[in-house]
Amino acid sequence: MLLEHIHDPKDLKSLSVAQLEQLAAEIRAFLIEKLSETGGHLAPNLGVVELTLALHYLFDSPKDKFLFDVGHQSYVHKMLTGRMDQFDTLRKYKGLCGFVKRSESPHDVWEAGHSSTSLSAAMGMALARDLKGEKNKVVAIIGDGALTGGMALEALNHIGHEKKNLMVILNDNEMSIAPNVGALHHYLGKIRTDRHYQKAKEELNQLLNKIPAIGGKLAKTAERLKDSVKYLLMSGILFEQFGFTYFGPVDGHDLEQLTELLEQASHVPGPVLVHVITTKGKGYSPAEADSHKWHGITPYKIESGQVLKAVGPPMYTEVFSDALMDLADEDNRIVAVTPAMPGGSGLIKFAAKYPNRMIDVGIAEQHAATMCAAMALEGLKPVYAVYSTFLQRAYDQVVHDICRQNTNVVFAIDRAGFVGPDGETHQGVYDIPFLRHIPNMVLMMPKDENELRRMMKTAIDYNEGPIAIRYPRINGLGVQIEKEMKPIPFGTWETVREGDSAVIAAIGPMLQVAEEAAELLKREGLNVRVVNARFIKPMDEAMLLQIAKEGLNMLVLEEGSVQGGLGSAVLEFYSLHNEHNISVRIMGVPDIFVEHGTIKEQRQEVGLTAEHVAVELKTLLPRLRKQRVTGQV
């Protein structure tokens, strides 16, 4: 076994190419075994085994900088840089991160959980290197799916203009998470089928330069001819027009060809792009057959490929999917839009039934938002299905194009709240603050799966502007689903438990925590009112004023950022109405980034448990009693 002797990239330097091939097989076997127990991003990492080996074999990390776009394909990199013995803790609380993590290793130089950032970061590092007079290599590894992101194209343009020494590895597996879409994807397809351009260009140069006396002049004159050859042969022309020297395509699983081409490209001055063709899921037949399903996977049986899933109520994503299908059956205005997440957002069935009403724009959240605004202005009802963490990338478009024009766009915001093992780059805890302050925006969150369906009906019926529903990455509660989807009275909250000691106003899954805390306090003789604050904007102002009139103190409970969240909105409301006889406490996510683990562990870390809520609520009660007895403010 070679793998057990690899503790540092330097351990690769003495190996032959044949030994590297053996090591690649051992790495695949290791990943398949370990991820069957922990889950994780299997298919992306199986696809980059040889590529990662070649990079560490030829270059000198961490002096040479490797920037992995997104970072979910960095498991092999972690193995080769001394973290192989930590894989039992992968994506577990306080364990190995599923993405690149700078605090884990000096070899991790750039953190990302969102796509299309690596090229901009590589340009920044190349600029810093040159300003400091250093000589290291900067290598960005980006997938063909991530290359469709607008930020990546902006970076390509700047890198080509500045002509910095920088290498871009285009890992072309025809996938991001779902199958890629768009013109750039089809362009890369043409390149994959034509391997003659690089050879033709080299042969033309060699031929001209062999001509005595005039060969050099002819070579310069022939640049226009070579440009014509490029256009005819298509290979790499887009990247060369951006200012890159293009190499490839090369088989990303052929270590001999791969190392040879990377070595050649590393000596070319200026920006170079190496086009590497890989197979996502390489070496494990279930993952090769369905790399979409095996992109990010829960534990599974190795022999059969059977995915092990807990039995229980459907995920909120599935409930959203079914509700959208039911509504689309009755309303042909409905169009589903997603930025490269049809599976994760629950739109696969919708796409099969309504292919012309399902639009996957690729990794282009900004474009999706503005496109939705225009469709709404033309009388359609676009439903923008997007993870909370990815909606952040379209903030300007939400403000400028959707809300400012008051367009009837429906936001279906998945993964709202903690997301478990995906960790800090994906936590959906920031969307309330960046949405609720925008004029014209309506924001809701359901207490259970039946209320999610009712909110879907409310959103489709709403014609006064943009409206958003946020829902978590968990299973529903198993409540009975009403056959008829009835809209919720607009802007209303709901009292789910009566009480006269104090009030807990909670949203989403925190309502269940609030009820558990109220039950704990009941054992101590305290009757706490629990309110489902399902409309975050607009809030139920009548209920808020009634609570203040009764002199009840309030605890606002939310699985979201304390700064700017629902609790902040309540405080703003009482301040605006000069209501000073009520104390309001907020329990939510503090001013920190919460790392990976289970959702239960993440809630425990920040104190969002029934026990913590009960303790916090009791601190409000002595003051409450004093107010009632003495009339003090």
XYZ file of C-alpha atoms in Angstrom:
633
model
C 0.000 0.000 0.000
C 1.443 3.328 -1.097
C -1.264 5.442 0.495
C -0.240 4.738 4.077
C 3.160 6.302 3.365
C 1.765 9.603 2.003
C 1.705 12.262 4.728
C 2.853 15.298 2.759
C 2.978 16.315 -0.936
C 6.748 15.860 -0.820
C 6.163 12.124 -0.433
C 4.895 12.051 -4.020
C 8.023 13.476 -5.614
C 9.977 10.216 -5.765
C 7.153 8.129 -7.223
C 6.970 6.979 -10.828
C 3.921 7.573 -13.000
C 3.036 3.880 -12.602
C 3.143 4.279 -8.827
C 0.971 7.377 -9.061
C -1.587 5.298 -10.969
C -1.545 2.699 -8.197
C -1.920 5.486 -5.636
C -4.918 6.875 -7.537
C -6.671 3.514 -7.263
C -5.943 3.363 -3.520
C -7.279 6.893 -3.035
C -10.531 6.013 -4.800
C -10.974 2.925 -2.644
C -10.333 5.006 0.489
C -12.867 7.660 -0.478
C -15.555 5.141 -1.423
C -15.124 3.356 1.912
C -14.941 6.429 4.159
C -17.795 8.337 2.544
C -20.041 5.286 2.761
C -19.940 5.939 6.513
C -19.864 9.738 6.721
C -21.524 10.862 3.498
C -20.124 13.805 1.574
C -19.201 14.948 -1.918
C -18.247 11.644 -3.501
C -18.649 12.085 -7.272
C -16.730 15.395 -7.549
C -13.738 13.983 -5.655
C -13.596 10.696 -7.533
C -13.368 12.783 -10.697
C -10.263 14.764 -9.676
C -8.021 12.057 -8.193
C -5.423 12.067 -10.994
C -5.644 15.831 -11.442
C -4.957 16.498 -7.759
C -2.111 13.973 -7.732
C -0.550 15.597 -10.807
C -0.730 19.076 -9.286
C 0.923 18.032 -6.035
C 3.451 15.897 -7.940
C 4.602 18.766 -10.170
C 4.204 21.820 -7.974
C 5.267 22.779 -4.470
C 2.300 23.441 -2.157
C 1.879 25.540 -0.046
C 4.481 27.797 -1.654
C 2.588 27.305 -4.888
C -1.049 28.235 -4.345
C -3.892 25.864 -5.260
C -7.334 27.498 -5.268
C -10.206 25.030 -5.550
C -13.379 26.624 -6.849
C -16.280 25.780 -4.483
C -13.957 23.426 -2.594
C -16.184 20.360 -2.502
C -13.661 18.567 -4.735
C -10.767 19.046 -2.268
C -10.908 15.699 -0.412
C -7.946 14.261 -2.337
C -6.029 17.453 -1.630
C -6.782 16.999 2.074
C -5.577 13.395 1.964
C -2.268 14.350 0.335
C -1.642 17.163 2.808
C -1.687 15.201 6.047
C -5.370 14.898 6.936
C -6.115 11.336 5.893
C -6.450 10.146 9.499
C -9.229 12.694 10.120
C -11.663 11.413 7.489
C -13.742 9.545 10.065
C -14.747 13.035 11.293
C -15.574 14.437 7.844
C -18.424 16.995 8.035
C -18.994 16.111 11.686
C -19.108 18.598 14.558
C -15.586 19.941 15.242
C -14.273 17.523 12.607
C -12.807 17.778 9.126
C -14.598 20.354 6.962
C -16.193 19.230 3.711
C -14.738 22.284 1.957
C -11.324 23.936 1.948
C -10.609 25.362 5.396
C -7.664 27.676 5.996
C -7.484 26.880 9.707
C -7.002 23.172 8.928
C -3.798 23.389 6.936
C -1.315 25.859 5.399
C -2.035 24.055 2.110
C -5.599 25.438 2.186
C -5.092 28.952 0.875
C -8.613 29.895 -0.237
C -11.975 29.074 1.332
C -15.170 28.843 -0.692
C -18.482 27.039 -0.606
C -19.976 29.062 -3.456
C -18.876 28.732 -7.057
C -17.001 30.985 -9.468
C -14.712 32.734 -6.945
C -11.396 30.997 -7.610
C -10.311 33.040 -10.635
C -10.786 36.386 -8.911
C -8.950 35.074 -5.856
C -6.137 33.692 -8.028
C -5.746 37.076 -9.695
C -5.524 38.710 -6.283
C -2.819 36.288 -5.186
C -0.887 36.727 -8.429
C -0.985 40.504 -8.021
C 0.154 40.221 -4.393
C 2.952 37.829 -5.384
C 4.302 40.233 -8.011
C 4.028 43.274 -5.755
C 6.016 41.411 -3.081
C 8.606 40.217 -5.613
C 7.932 36.529 -5.003
C 8.135 33.695 -7.557
C 5.505 31.108 -6.671
C 2.904 29.574 -8.970
C -0.802 30.369 -8.642
C -3.173 27.659 -9.884
C -6.977 27.924 -9.925
C -8.999 24.722 -10.400
C -12.488 25.522 -11.691
C -15.245 23.328 -13.100
C -17.035 23.948 -16.378
C -20.253 24.529 -14.433
C -18.655 27.221 -12.269
C -17.245 28.874 -15.385
C -20.786 29.936 -16.314
C -20.894 32.215 -13.268
C -20.611 35.868 -14.231
C -17.862 36.509 -11.706
C -15.647 33.900 -13.358
C -16.036 35.588 -16.745
C -15.232 38.974 -15.210
C -12.050 37.471 -13.765
C -11.070 35.831 -17.067
C -11.341 39.210 -18.732
C -9.149 40.939 -16.144
C -6.539 38.167 -15.968
C -6.158 38.136 -19.739
C -5.815 41.924 -19.802
C -3.135 42.053 -17.097
C -1.162 39.091 -18.543
C -0.151 37.830 -15.106
C 1.613 34.488 -14.731
C -1.270 32.323 -13.610
C -2.614 28.884 -14.453
C -6.289 28.000 -14.727
C -7.235 24.323 -14.719
C -10.619 23.867 -16.358
C -11.990 20.639 -14.887
C -14.492 19.747 -17.575
C -16.851 16.966 -16.499
C -19.956 18.408 -18.196
C -21.523 18.871 -14.755
C -21.776 21.332 -11.895
C -24.214 19.631 -9.542
C -26.898 19.102 -12.139
C -26.094 18.759 -15.863
C -24.765 22.028 -17.220
C -26.772 24.318 -19.421
C -25.991 27.222 -21.726
C -23.938 28.316 -24.688
C -20.595 28.026 -22.900
C -21.336 24.401 -22.074
C -22.028 23.662 -25.754
C -18.874 25.550 -26.754
C -16.798 23.343 -24.489
C -18.472 20.376 -26.123
C -17.043 21.452 -29.457
C -13.582 21.674 -27.938
C -13.901 18.170 -26.502
C -14.461 16.781 -29.999
C -11.518 18.619 -31.595
C -8.004 17.853 -30.422
C -6.070 19.169 -33.418
C -5.666 22.897 -32.798
C -2.672 22.857 -30.456
C -0.810 20.409 -32.672
C -1.626 22.400 -35.819
C -0.435 25.654 -34.260
C 2.864 24.102 -33.141
C 3.500 22.506 -36.521
C 2.828 25.787 -38.334
C 5.328 27.624 -36.136
C 7.968 24.936 -36.590
C 7.526 24.897 -40.366
C 7.780 28.661 -40.810
C 10.776 29.073 -38.523
C 12.741 26.449 -40.483
C 12.736 28.663 -43.607
C 16.207 30.346 -43.840
C 16.450 34.139 -43.529
C 12.770 34.950 -43.878
C 11.256 32.320 -41.626
C 10.976 34.587 -38.568
C 9.305 37.362 -40.539
C 6.909 34.907 -42.104
C 6.075 33.548 -38.675
C 5.024 37.014 -37.516
C 3.068 37.647 -40.709
C 1.366 34.301 -40.264
C -0.301 35.368 -36.987
C -3.363 36.368 -38.960
C -3.291 33.015 -40.716
C -3.058 31.245 -37.367
C -6.006 33.263 -36.136
C -7.957 31.987 -39.111
C -6.883 28.434 -38.296
C -8.096 28.964 -34.738
C -11.496 30.066 -35.885
C -11.731 27.164 -38.294
C -10.726 24.560 -35.745
C -12.570 26.234 -32.854
C -10.315 24.725 -30.184
C -9.662 27.178 -27.363
C -10.486 30.274 -29.360
C -12.659 31.806 -26.657
C -9.934 31.540 -24.041
C -7.228 32.734 -26.399
C -9.346 35.778 -27.218
C -9.489 36.446 -23.476
C -5.673 36.503 -23.533
C -4.891 32.978 -22.316
C -2.619 30.400 -23.884
C -4.836 27.354 -24.261
C -3.686 23.758 -23.688
C -5.843 20.713 -24.216
C -8.187 19.067 -24.054
C -6.348 16.341 -22.151
C -7.650 13.152 -20.550
C -7.784 13.986 -16.864
C -7.408 10.334 -15.889
C -4.251 9.695 -17.932
C -1.477 10.648 -15.524
C 1.298 10.466 -18.101
C -0.435 12.830 -20.537
C -1.692 15.042 -17.739
C 1.660 15.554 -16.026
C 3.357 16.153 -19.361
C 0.892 18.833 -20.403
C 0.862 20.554 -16.999
C 4.670 20.594 -17.004
C 4.644 22.164 -20.470
C 2.025 24.743 -19.518
C 3.876 25.732 -16.346
C 6.761 27.167 -18.376
C 4.635 29.401 -20.605
C 4.677 33.081 -19.538
C 1.399 34.867 -18.898
C -1.983 33.318 -18.165
C -2.522 29.761 -19.360
C -5.641 27.590 -19.351
C -5.352 23.819 -19.253
C -8.536 22.064 -20.362
C -8.850 18.746 -18.513
C -11.597 16.249 -19.357
C -12.698 14.191 -16.346
C -15.507 11.832 -15.424
C -17.477 12.752 -12.336
C -17.753 9.694 -10.080
C -14.827 7.957 -11.823
C -14.138 4.470 -10.480
C -17.434 3.798 -8.708
C -20.118 2.632 -11.095
C -23.178 3.980 -9.204
C -21.575 7.433 -9.061
C -20.543 7.335 -12.722
C -24.053 6.295 -13.749
C -25.765 9.080 -11.752
C -23.227 11.721 -10.782
C -26.061 14.143 -9.999
C -27.403 11.904 -7.235
C -23.889 11.121 -5.989
C -22.641 14.713 -6.023
C -23.366 15.080 -2.327
C -24.500 11.841 -0.743
C -25.582 10.483 2.626
C -24.108 7.184 3.918
C -24.586 4.228 1.560
C -23.866 0.536 1.037
C -20.732 0.185 -1.092
C -21.652 -3.056 -2.831
C -25.142 -2.079 -3.951
C -24.949 1.694 -3.946
C -28.096 1.790 -1.805
C -28.350 5.142 -0.063
C -29.228 4.897 3.627
C -31.946 7.361 4.538
C -33.915 7.742 7.740
C -37.603 6.909 7.437
C -39.885 9.766 8.376
C -42.059 12.625 7.136
C -41.099 14.241 3.824
C -38.497 17.006 3.652
C -39.835 20.525 3.308
C -38.245 20.592 -0.152
C -40.444 17.693 -1.222
C -43.538 19.364 0.227
C -42.716 22.523 -1.737
C -42.281 20.445 -4.898
C -45.646 18.731 -4.565
C -47.428 21.995 -3.751
C -45.901 23.722 -6.780
C -47.018 20.872 -9.017
C -50.578 21.080 -7.667
C -50.687 24.839 -8.182
C -49.168 24.653 -11.677
C -51.876 22.200 -12.698
C -54.419 24.964 -12.125
C -52.400 28.053 -13.099
C -50.482 28.153 -16.371
C -48.787 31.430 -15.394
C -46.470 29.532 -13.039
C -42.880 29.121 -14.225
C -40.171 27.519 -12.051
C -36.676 29.012 -12.167
C -33.524 27.645 -10.543
C -29.795 28.488 -10.710
C -28.328 25.028 -11.364
C -30.194 23.338 -8.491
C -33.169 21.463 -9.988
C -32.580 18.414 -7.792
C -31.709 20.181 -4.567
C -34.638 22.554 -4.959
C -37.116 19.768 -5.674
C -37.897 20.651 -9.288
C -37.079 17.392 -11.077
C -40.703 16.224 -11.168
C -41.876 19.678 -12.220
C -39.358 19.683 -15.090
C -40.565 16.293 -16.273
C -44.207 17.351 -16.306
C -43.759 20.937 -17.495
C -40.463 21.076 -19.426
C -41.355 24.380 -21.069
C -42.161 25.971 -17.715
C -38.989 24.900 -15.936
C -35.917 27.080 -16.506
C -32.462 26.159 -15.204
C -30.158 29.107 -15.886
C -26.965 27.448 -14.642
C -24.848 29.015 -11.910
C -26.224 32.491 -12.504
C -28.263 33.690 -9.522
C -28.176 37.332 -10.605
C -29.393 36.578 -14.096
C -32.166 34.362 -12.706
C -33.466 37.156 -10.460
C -33.595 39.802 -13.176
C -35.109 37.342 -15.649
C -37.842 36.556 -13.106
C -38.595 40.264 -12.758
C -39.077 40.616 -16.506
C -41.260 37.515 -16.746
C -43.445 38.856 -13.933
C -43.838 42.183 -15.725
C -45.094 40.206 -18.720
C -47.824 38.526 -16.688
C -46.193 35.245 -15.687
C -45.802 34.001 -12.121
C -42.118 33.058 -11.764
C -41.217 30.959 -8.728
C -37.512 31.432 -8.027
C -36.413 28.287 -6.150
C -33.057 28.987 -4.538
C -31.072 28.118 -1.427
C -30.876 30.925 1.120
C -27.084 30.955 0.904
C -27.148 31.351 -2.892
C -29.801 34.077 -2.898
C -27.156 36.278 -1.257
C -25.423 36.387 -4.622
C -28.412 38.101 -6.253
C -28.925 40.818 -3.646
C -28.574 43.778 -6.016
C -31.026 42.264 -8.485
C -33.564 41.593 -5.732
C -33.367 45.242 -4.675
C -33.040 46.969 -8.025
C -34.948 44.795 -10.481
C -37.525 42.913 -8.414
C -38.478 45.028 -5.407
C -37.951 48.484 -6.902
C -40.227 47.598 -9.802
C -42.589 45.768 -7.418
C -42.747 42.675 -9.604
C -44.809 39.594 -8.690
C -41.898 37.210 -8.159
C -42.291 34.336 -5.692
C -39.136 33.351 -3.819
C -39.001 29.750 -2.578
C -36.033 29.986 -0.206
C -34.781 26.516 0.673
C -32.199 25.676 3.384
C -33.360 28.607 5.542
C -31.718 28.267 8.947
C -28.962 25.841 9.873
C -27.907 23.375 7.173
C -25.940 20.818 9.172
C -22.795 19.266 7.632
C -22.483 21.804 4.789
C -21.498 24.285 7.479
C -20.677 27.952 7.589
C -20.492 28.632 3.841
C -24.061 27.394 3.411
C -25.878 28.448 6.579
C -29.208 30.037 5.658
C -29.322 32.481 8.554
C -28.809 35.834 6.823
C -31.725 36.178 4.413
C -34.192 37.781 6.852
C -31.958 40.825 7.486
C -31.145 41.367 3.811
C -34.728 40.871 2.613
C -37.036 42.411 5.206
C -35.610 45.926 4.939
C -36.311 46.156 1.173
C -39.519 48.058 0.301
C -42.351 45.960 -1.215
C -40.955 42.635 0.026
C -43.229 40.186 1.863
C -41.552 37.455 3.921
C -43.110 34.331 5.475
C -41.998 31.111 7.190
C -44.229 28.095 7.948
C -44.515 26.198 11.230
C -45.078 22.844 9.469
C -45.499 21.235 6.050
C -49.222 21.921 5.780
C -48.641 25.603 6.455
C -45.953 25.606 3.764
C -48.572 24.466 1.254
C -50.933 27.202 2.437
C -48.148 29.752 2.061
C -47.522 28.559 -1.480
C -51.175 29.243 -2.266
C -50.929 32.628 -0.530
C -47.878 33.537 -2.603
C -49.368 32.509 -5.939
C -52.586 34.428 -5.198
C -50.659 37.534 -4.099
C -50.452 40.118 -6.889
C -49.103 43.177 -5.088
C -45.375 42.562 -5.528
C -42.572 40.167 -4.514
C -43.259 37.578 -1.828
C -40.873 35.092 -0.240
C -41.332 31.824 1.651
C -38.373 30.478 3.578
C -38.257 26.863 4.775
C -35.627 24.658 6.445
C -33.489 21.696 5.413
C -35.249 19.208 7.653
C -38.095 16.743 7.582
C -41.583 17.997 8.287
C -43.448 17.209 11.487
C -45.721 14.601 9.956
C -48.870 16.706 10.306
C -51.970 15.961 8.309
C -51.954 17.597 4.884
C -55.156 19.339 3.914
C -56.264 18.447 0.424
C -57.361 21.994 -0.373
C -54.663 24.668 -0.204
C -56.258 27.631 1.514
C -54.384 30.941 1.665
C -53.353 32.345 5.049
C -54.932 35.651 6.125
C -52.354 38.178 5.021
C -50.016 39.551 7.668
C -51.460 37.547 10.562
C -49.795 35.663 13.387
C -51.292 32.689 15.179
C -51.506 31.885 18.885
C -50.802 28.165 19.216
C -50.655 28.050 23.018
C -52.418 30.330 25.474
C -50.667 31.819 28.491
C -50.495 34.942 30.651
C -46.957 34.831 32.078
C -45.022 35.921 28.985
C -44.956 35.400 25.218
C -42.631 33.463 22.955
C -42.900 34.596 19.329
C -41.210 32.023 17.119
C -40.892 31.177 13.435
C -40.418 27.958 11.506
C -38.898 25.005 13.399
C -38.269 27.275 16.393
C -41.997 27.118 17.124
C -41.594 23.498 18.190
C -38.682 24.526 20.440
C -40.868 27.273 21.918
C -43.661 24.816 22.702
C -41.197 22.450 24.365
C -39.848 25.335 26.476
C -43.384 26.357 27.432
C -44.073 22.799 28.543
C -40.949 22.841 30.740
C -42.086 26.104 32.359
C -45.592 24.783 32.897
C -44.105 22.251 35.325
C -42.975 25.249 37.383
C -46.427 26.803 37.339
C -45.761 29.307 34.559
C -48.168 29.610 31.639
C -46.344 30.942 28.611
C -48.138 32.015 25.459
C -46.614 30.715 22.223
C -47.172 32.613 18.982
C -46.456 31.465 15.441
C -44.973 34.661 13.964
C -45.395 33.300 10.445
C -45.370 36.665 8.703
C -41.957 38.222 9.234
C -42.948 41.136 7.009
C -45.512 42.533 7.409
C -45.849 41.569 11.063
C -49.163 41.231 12.873
C -49.224 44.739 14.322
C -52.610 44.268 15.991
C -51.307 41.279 17.945
C -48.105 43.092 18.893
C -50.086 46.040 20.271
C -52.399 43.680 22.162
C -49.431 41.933 23.795
C -48.059 45.299 24.886
C -51.479 46.325 26.216
C -51.589 43.156 28.344
C -48.154 43.981 29.763
C -46.612 40.712 28.685
C -42.878 40.542 28.105
C -41.750 38.786 24.945
C -38.974 36.479 23.811
C -38.460 36.324 20.038
C -37.028 32.996 18.886
C -35.535 32.573 15.402
C -32.985 30.337 13.695
C -31.471 33.311 11.960
C -29.162 36.229 12.556
C -30.009 38.240 15.680
C -28.827 41.374 13.893
C -31.613 42.569 11.632
C -33.905 39.582 12.102
C -37.475 39.194 13.359
C -36.511 40.242 16.877
C -35.022 43.452 15.539
C -38.241 44.083 13.633
C -40.284 43.676 16.842
C -38.026 46.095 18.717
C -38.278 48.603 15.876
C -42.064 48.324 15.948
C -42.365 48.959 19.692
C -39.914 51.846 19.486
C -41.894 53.426 16.644
C -45.131 53.138 18.650
C -43.544 54.387 21.906
C -44.362 51.144 23.692
C -41.884 51.113 26.572
C -43.750 48.941 29.079
C -42.623 45.699 27.469
C -39.289 43.935 27.595
C -38.196 42.077 24.471
C -35.399 39.515 24.368
C -34.054 37.973 21.183
C -32.661 34.464 20.845
C -31.162 33.636 17.493
C -27.808 33.158 15.813
C -25.183 35.479 17.331
C -22.559 37.432 15.428
C -20.459 34.390 14.499
C -20.122 31.929 11.634
C -21.410 28.555 12.832
C -19.389 25.636 11.491
C -20.463 22.193 10.285
C -22.103 19.502 12.397
C -25.638 18.248 12.826
C -28.419 20.820 13.035
C -29.024 19.688 16.611
C -25.372 20.381 17.483
C -25.483 23.773 15.779
C -28.584 24.771 17.733
C -26.966 23.583 20.941
C -23.856 25.668 20.203
C -25.826 28.923 19.985
C -28.372 28.082 22.677
C -31.437 27.491 20.510
C -32.824 24.635 22.607
C -35.914 24.308 24.782
C -33.778 24.262 27.919
C -31.927 27.455 26.996
C -35.191 29.161 26.029
C -36.806 28.237 29.346
C -33.859 29.642 31.315
C -33.802 32.856 29.280
C -37.537 33.357 29.573
C -37.442 33.075 33.371
C -35.108 36.074 33.516
C -37.983 38.142 32.127
C -40.510 36.991 34.730
C -39.254 38.650 37.973
C -39.189 42.035 36.290
C -42.629 41.304 34.860
C -44.083 40.618 38.302
C -42.501 43.798 39.698
C -44.058 45.860 36.928
C -47.489 44.436 37.646
C -47.253 45.037 41.391
C -45.709 48.511 41.416
C -46.639 49.833 37.993
C -42.987 50.627 37.288
C -41.667 50.813 33.737
